Tab-separated table of C-alpha atoms and ligand atoms in Angstrom:
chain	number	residue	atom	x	y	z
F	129	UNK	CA	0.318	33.838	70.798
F	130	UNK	CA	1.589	33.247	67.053
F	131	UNK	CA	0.076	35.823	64.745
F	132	UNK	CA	-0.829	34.338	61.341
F	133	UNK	CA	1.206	36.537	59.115
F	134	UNK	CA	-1.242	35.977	56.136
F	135	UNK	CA	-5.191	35.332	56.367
F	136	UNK	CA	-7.469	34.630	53.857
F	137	UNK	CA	-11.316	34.751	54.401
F	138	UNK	CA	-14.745	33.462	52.573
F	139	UNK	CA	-16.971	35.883	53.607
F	140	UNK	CA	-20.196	33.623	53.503
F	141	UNK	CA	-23.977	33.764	54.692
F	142	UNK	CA	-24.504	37.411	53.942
F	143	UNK	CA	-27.942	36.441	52.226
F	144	UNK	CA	-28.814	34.015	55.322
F	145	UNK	CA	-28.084	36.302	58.105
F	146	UNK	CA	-30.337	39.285	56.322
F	147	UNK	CA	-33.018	35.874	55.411
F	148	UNK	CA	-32.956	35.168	59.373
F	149	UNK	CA	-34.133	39.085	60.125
F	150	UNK	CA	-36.462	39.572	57.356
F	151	UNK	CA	-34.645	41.859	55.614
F	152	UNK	CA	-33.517	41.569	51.437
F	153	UNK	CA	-30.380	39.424	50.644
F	154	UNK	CA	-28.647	42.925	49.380
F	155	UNK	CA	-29.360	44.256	53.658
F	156	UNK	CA	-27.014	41.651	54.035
F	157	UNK	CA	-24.396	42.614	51.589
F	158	UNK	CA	-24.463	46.532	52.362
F	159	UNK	CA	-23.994	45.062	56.161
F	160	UNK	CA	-21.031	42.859	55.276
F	161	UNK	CA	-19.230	45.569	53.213
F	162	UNK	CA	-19.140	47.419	56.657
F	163	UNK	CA	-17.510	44.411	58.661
F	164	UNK	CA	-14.830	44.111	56.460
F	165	UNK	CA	-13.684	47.560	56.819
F	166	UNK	CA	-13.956	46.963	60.736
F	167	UNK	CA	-12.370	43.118	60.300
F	168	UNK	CA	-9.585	44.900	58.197
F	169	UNK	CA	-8.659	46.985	61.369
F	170	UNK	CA	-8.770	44.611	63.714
F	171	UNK	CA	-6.766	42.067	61.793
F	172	UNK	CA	-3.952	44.812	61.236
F	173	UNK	CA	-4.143	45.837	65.094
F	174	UNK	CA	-3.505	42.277	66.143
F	175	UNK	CA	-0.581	41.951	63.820
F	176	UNK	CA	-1.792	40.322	60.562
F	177	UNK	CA	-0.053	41.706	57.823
F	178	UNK	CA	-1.940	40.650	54.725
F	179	UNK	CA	-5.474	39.954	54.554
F	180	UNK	CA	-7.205	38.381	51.885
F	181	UNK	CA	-10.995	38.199	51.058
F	182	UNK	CA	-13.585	36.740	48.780
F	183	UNK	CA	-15.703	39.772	47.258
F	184	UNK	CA	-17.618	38.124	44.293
F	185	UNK	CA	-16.601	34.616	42.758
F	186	UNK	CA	-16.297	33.776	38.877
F	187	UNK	CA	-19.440	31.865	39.477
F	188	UNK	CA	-21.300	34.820	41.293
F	189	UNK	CA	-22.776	36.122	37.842
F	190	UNK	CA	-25.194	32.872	38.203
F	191	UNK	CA	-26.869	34.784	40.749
F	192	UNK	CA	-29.973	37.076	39.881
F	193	UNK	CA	-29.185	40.054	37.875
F	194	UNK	CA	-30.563	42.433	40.553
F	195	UNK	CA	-28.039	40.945	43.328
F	196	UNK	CA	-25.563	40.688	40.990
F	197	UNK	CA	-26.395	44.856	40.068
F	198	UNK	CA	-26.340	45.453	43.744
F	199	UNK	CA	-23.388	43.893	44.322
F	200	UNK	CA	-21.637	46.198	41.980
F	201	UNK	CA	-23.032	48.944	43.221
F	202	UNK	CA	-21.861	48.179	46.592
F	203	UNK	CA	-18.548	47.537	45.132
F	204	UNK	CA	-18.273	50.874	43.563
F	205	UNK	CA	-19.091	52.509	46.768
F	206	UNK	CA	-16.689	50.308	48.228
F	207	UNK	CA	-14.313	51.385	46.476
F	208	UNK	CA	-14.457	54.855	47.237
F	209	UNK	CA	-14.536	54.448	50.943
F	210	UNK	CA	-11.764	51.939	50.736
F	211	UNK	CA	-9.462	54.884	49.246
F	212	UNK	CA	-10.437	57.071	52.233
F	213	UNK	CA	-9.686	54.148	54.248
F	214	UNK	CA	-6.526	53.072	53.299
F	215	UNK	CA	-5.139	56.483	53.195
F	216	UNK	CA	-6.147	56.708	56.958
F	217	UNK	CA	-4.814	53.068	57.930
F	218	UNK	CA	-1.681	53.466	55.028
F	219	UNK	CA	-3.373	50.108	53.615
F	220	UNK	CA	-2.011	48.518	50.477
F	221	UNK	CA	-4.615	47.506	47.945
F	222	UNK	CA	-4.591	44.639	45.191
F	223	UNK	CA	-7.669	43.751	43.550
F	224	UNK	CA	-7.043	39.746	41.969
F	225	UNK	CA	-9.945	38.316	39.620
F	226	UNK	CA	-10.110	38.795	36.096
F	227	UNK	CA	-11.276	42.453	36.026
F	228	UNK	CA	-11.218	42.569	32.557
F	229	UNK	CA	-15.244	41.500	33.001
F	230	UNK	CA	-15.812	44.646	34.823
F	231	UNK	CA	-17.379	47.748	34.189
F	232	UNK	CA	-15.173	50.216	33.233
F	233	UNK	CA	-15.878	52.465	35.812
F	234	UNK	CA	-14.971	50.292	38.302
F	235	UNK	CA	-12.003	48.974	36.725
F	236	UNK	CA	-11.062	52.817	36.989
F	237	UNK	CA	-11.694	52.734	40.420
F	238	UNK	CA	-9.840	49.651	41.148
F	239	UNK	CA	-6.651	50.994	39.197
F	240	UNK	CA	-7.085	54.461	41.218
F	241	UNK	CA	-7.001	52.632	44.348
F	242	UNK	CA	-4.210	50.223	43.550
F	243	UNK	CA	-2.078	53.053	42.141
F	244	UNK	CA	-2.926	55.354	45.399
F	245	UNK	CA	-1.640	52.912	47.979
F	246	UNK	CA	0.975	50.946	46.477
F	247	UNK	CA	3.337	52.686	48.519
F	248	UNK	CA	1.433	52.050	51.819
F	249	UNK	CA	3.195	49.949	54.291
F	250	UNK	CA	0.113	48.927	56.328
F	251	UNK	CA	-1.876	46.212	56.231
F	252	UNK	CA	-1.767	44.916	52.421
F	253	UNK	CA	-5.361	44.129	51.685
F	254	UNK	CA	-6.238	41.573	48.563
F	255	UNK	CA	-9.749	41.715	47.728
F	256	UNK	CA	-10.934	38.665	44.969
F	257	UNK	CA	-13.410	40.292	42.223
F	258	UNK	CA	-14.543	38.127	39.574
F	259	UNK	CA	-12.012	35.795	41.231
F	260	UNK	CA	-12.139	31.709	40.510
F	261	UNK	CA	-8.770	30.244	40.724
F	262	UNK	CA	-8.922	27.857	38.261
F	263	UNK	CA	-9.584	30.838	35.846
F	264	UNK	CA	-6.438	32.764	37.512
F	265	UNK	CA	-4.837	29.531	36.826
F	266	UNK	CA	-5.636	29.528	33.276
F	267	UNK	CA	-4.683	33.210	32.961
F	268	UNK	CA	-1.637	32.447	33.932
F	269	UNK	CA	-0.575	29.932	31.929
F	270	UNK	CA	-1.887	31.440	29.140
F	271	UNK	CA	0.315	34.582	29.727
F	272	UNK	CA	3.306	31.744	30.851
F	273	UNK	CA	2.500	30.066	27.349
F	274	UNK	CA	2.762	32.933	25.451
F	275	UNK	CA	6.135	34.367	26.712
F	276	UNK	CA	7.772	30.561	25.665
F	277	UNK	CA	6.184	31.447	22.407
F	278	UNK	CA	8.134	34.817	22.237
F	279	UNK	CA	11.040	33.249	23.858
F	280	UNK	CA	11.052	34.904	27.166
F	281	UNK	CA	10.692	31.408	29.440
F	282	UNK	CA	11.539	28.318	28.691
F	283	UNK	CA	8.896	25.390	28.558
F	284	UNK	CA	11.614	22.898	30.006
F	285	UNK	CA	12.804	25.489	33.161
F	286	UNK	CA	9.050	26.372	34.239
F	287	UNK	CA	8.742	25.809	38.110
F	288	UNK	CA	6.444	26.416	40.814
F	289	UNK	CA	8.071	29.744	41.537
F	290	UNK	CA	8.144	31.212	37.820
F	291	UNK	CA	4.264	29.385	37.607
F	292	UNK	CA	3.683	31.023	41.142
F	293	UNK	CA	4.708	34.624	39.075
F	294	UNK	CA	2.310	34.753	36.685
F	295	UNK	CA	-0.934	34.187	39.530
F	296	UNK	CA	-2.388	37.123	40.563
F	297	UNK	CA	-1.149	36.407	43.979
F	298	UNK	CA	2.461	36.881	42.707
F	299	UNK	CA	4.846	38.450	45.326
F	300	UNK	CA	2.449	37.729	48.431
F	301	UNK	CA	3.144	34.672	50.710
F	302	UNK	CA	1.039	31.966	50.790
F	303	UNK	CA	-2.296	32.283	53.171
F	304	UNK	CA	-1.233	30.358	56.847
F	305	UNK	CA	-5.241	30.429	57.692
F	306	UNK	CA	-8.116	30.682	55.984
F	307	UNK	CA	-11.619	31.475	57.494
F	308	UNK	CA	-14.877	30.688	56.135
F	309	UNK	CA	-17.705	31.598	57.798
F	310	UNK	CA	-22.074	30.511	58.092
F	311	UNK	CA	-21.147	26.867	57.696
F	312	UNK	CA	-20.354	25.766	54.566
F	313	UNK	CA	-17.314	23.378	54.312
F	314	UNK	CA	-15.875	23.998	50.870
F	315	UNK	CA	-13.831	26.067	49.013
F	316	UNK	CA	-15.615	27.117	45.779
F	317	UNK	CA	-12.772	28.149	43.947
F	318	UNK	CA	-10.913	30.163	46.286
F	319	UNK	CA	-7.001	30.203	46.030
F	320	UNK	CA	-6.723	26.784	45.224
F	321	UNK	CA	-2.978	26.515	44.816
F	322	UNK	CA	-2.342	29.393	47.225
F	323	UNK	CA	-3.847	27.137	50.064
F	324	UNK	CA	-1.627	23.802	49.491
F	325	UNK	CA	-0.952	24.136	52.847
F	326	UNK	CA	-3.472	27.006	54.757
F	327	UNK	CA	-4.568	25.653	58.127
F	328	UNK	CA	-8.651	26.053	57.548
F	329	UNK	CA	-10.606	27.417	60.262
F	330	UNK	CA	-14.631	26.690	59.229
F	331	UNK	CA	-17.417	28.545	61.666
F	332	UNK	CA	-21.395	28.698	61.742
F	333	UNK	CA	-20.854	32.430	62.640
F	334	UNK	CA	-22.795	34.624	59.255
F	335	UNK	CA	-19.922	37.047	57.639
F	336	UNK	CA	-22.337	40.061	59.155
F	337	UNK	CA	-21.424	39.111	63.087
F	338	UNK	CA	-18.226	37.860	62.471
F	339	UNK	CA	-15.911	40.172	64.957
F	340	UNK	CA	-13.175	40.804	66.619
F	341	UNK	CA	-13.755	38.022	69.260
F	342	UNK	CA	-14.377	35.515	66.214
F	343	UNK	CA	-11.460	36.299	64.275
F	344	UNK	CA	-9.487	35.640	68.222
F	345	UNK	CA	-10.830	32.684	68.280
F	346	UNK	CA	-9.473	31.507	64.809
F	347	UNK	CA	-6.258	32.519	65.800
F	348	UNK	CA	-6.524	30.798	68.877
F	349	UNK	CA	-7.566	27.249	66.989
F	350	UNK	CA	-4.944	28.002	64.520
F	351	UNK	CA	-2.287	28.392	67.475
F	352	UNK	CA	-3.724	24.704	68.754
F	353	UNK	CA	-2.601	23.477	65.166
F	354	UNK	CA	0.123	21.155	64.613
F	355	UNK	CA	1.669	22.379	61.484
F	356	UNK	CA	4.012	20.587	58.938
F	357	UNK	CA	5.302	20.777	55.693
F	358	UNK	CA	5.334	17.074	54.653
F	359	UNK	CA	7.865	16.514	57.463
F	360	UNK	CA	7.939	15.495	60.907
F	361	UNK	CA	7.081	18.005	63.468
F	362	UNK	CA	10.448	19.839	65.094
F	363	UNK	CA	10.612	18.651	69.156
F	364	UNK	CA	12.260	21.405	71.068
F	365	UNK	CA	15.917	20.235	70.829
F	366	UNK	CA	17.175	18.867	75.339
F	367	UNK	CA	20.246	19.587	76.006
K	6	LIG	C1	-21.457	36.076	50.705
K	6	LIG	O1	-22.758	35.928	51.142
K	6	LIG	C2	-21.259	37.260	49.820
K	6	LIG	C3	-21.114	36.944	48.395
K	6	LIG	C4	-20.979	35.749	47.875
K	6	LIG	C5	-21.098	38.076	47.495
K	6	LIG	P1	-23.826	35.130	50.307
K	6	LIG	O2	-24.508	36.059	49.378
K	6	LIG	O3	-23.223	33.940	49.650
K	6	LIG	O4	-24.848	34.674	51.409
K	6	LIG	P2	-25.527	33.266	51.561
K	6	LIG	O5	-24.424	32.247	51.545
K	6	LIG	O6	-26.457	33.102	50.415
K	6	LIG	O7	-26.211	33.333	52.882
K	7	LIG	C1	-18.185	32.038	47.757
K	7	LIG	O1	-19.434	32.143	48.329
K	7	LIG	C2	-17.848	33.298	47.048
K	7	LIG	C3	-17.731	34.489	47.876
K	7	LIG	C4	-17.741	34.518	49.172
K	7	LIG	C5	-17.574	35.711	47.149
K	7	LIG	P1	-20.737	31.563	47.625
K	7	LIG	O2	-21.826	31.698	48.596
K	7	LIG	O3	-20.930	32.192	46.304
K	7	LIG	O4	-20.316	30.050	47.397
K	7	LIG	P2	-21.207	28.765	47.170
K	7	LIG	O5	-22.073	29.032	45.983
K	7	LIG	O6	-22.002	28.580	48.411
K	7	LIG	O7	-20.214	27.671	46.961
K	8	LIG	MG1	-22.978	31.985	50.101
């Protein structure tokens, strides 16, 4: 079976699953935060090598200020397990989003954790915080327009690569499947450019109970796939 060397997930229906037991929306979160750290083992076991996932979107502040609170709080414990973690697993960490809208203290965290395991050679593990990618689009160009300004690019020779250098993806290959999970068929911002050509793998399965067995049976669909590039498909050459 073909691994997919990159996989990017929406970790949806956190709220719904906790709804469905009669337990707060935030029972939900705490329980999610847990499954990735399992889903992060697994995927490296089967021979993923970079794993990306959807934390908290650029439009996630719209939600109540006492989920959005516990969702920080969750991230800062996060955080602190995740550098425990990734010592254990040698797991390379990269936090993209704008963090710049973070608290402090957990920008600190996020900059002790990136600087800990950027050595690692394990699984390299992107996690999206205050992530939107049309806002990690406009960062970018931003920065991009401000180096032809001090006359480090050149507007004329931009390309998709030197573009592709300023995301906060920059030096990671493209995503070859990405998951979402509890249902919903959309993307909501997530890597939009990064995707251009992601094989998308949608389930009813809540983010809480997604396991091992679901993330085999992704790669399993994703193995059924047909990929191309814009081309024709390549037929096994018969000599
Ligand atoms: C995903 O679960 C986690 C975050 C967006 C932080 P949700 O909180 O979106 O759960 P549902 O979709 O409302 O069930
Ligand atoms: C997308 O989930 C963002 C994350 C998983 C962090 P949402 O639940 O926030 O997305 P919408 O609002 O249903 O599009
Ligand atoms: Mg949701």
């Amino acid at each position: 079976m073909k691994v997919p060397q990159h996989v990017a997930i929406i970790l949806d229906g956190n709220g719904r699953w906790a709804k469905a037991k009669g337990m707060p929306r935030n029972y939900g979160h705490a329980q999610g935060s847990k499954n990735v750290e399992r889903i992060c083992e697994e995927a490296w076991k089967m021979g993923i090598k970079y794993l990306t996932v959807y934390a908290f979107s650029t439009e996630n502040w719209n939600r109540p200020k006492d989920e959005v609170d516990a969702l920080m709080k969750l991230l800062r414990s996060y955080m602190k397990t995740c550098l425990k973690t990734a010592a254990k697993n040698d797991m390379k960490i990269r936090v993209i989003g704008d963090k710049s809208r973070l608290d402090q203290d957990i920008r600190d965290r996020i900059d002790e954790l990136e600087k800990a395991t950027v050595n690692n050679g394990g699984l390299s593990f992107q996690i999206a915080i205050n992530y939107g990618s049309r806002d990690e689009i406009v960062r970018a160009v931003r920065r991009l327009a401000q180096d032809c300004v001090d006359g480090k690019q050149t507007a004329s020779e931009i390309n998709e690569e030197i573009l592709e250098s300023y995301l906060d993806t920059h030096d990671i290959p493209d995503p070859d499947l990405m998951i979402r999970t509890s249902g919903e068929l959309r993307l909501s911002n997530y890597l939009l450019w990064q995707l251009a050509y992601t094989e998308f793998y949608f389930t009813d399965v809540p983010w809480p109970d997604f396991s091992k067995e679901e993330l085999e049976k992704a790669i399993l669909q994703y193995n059924a796939r047909d990929r191309r590039y814009g081309g024709v498909k390549e037929e096994p050459q018969n000599v």
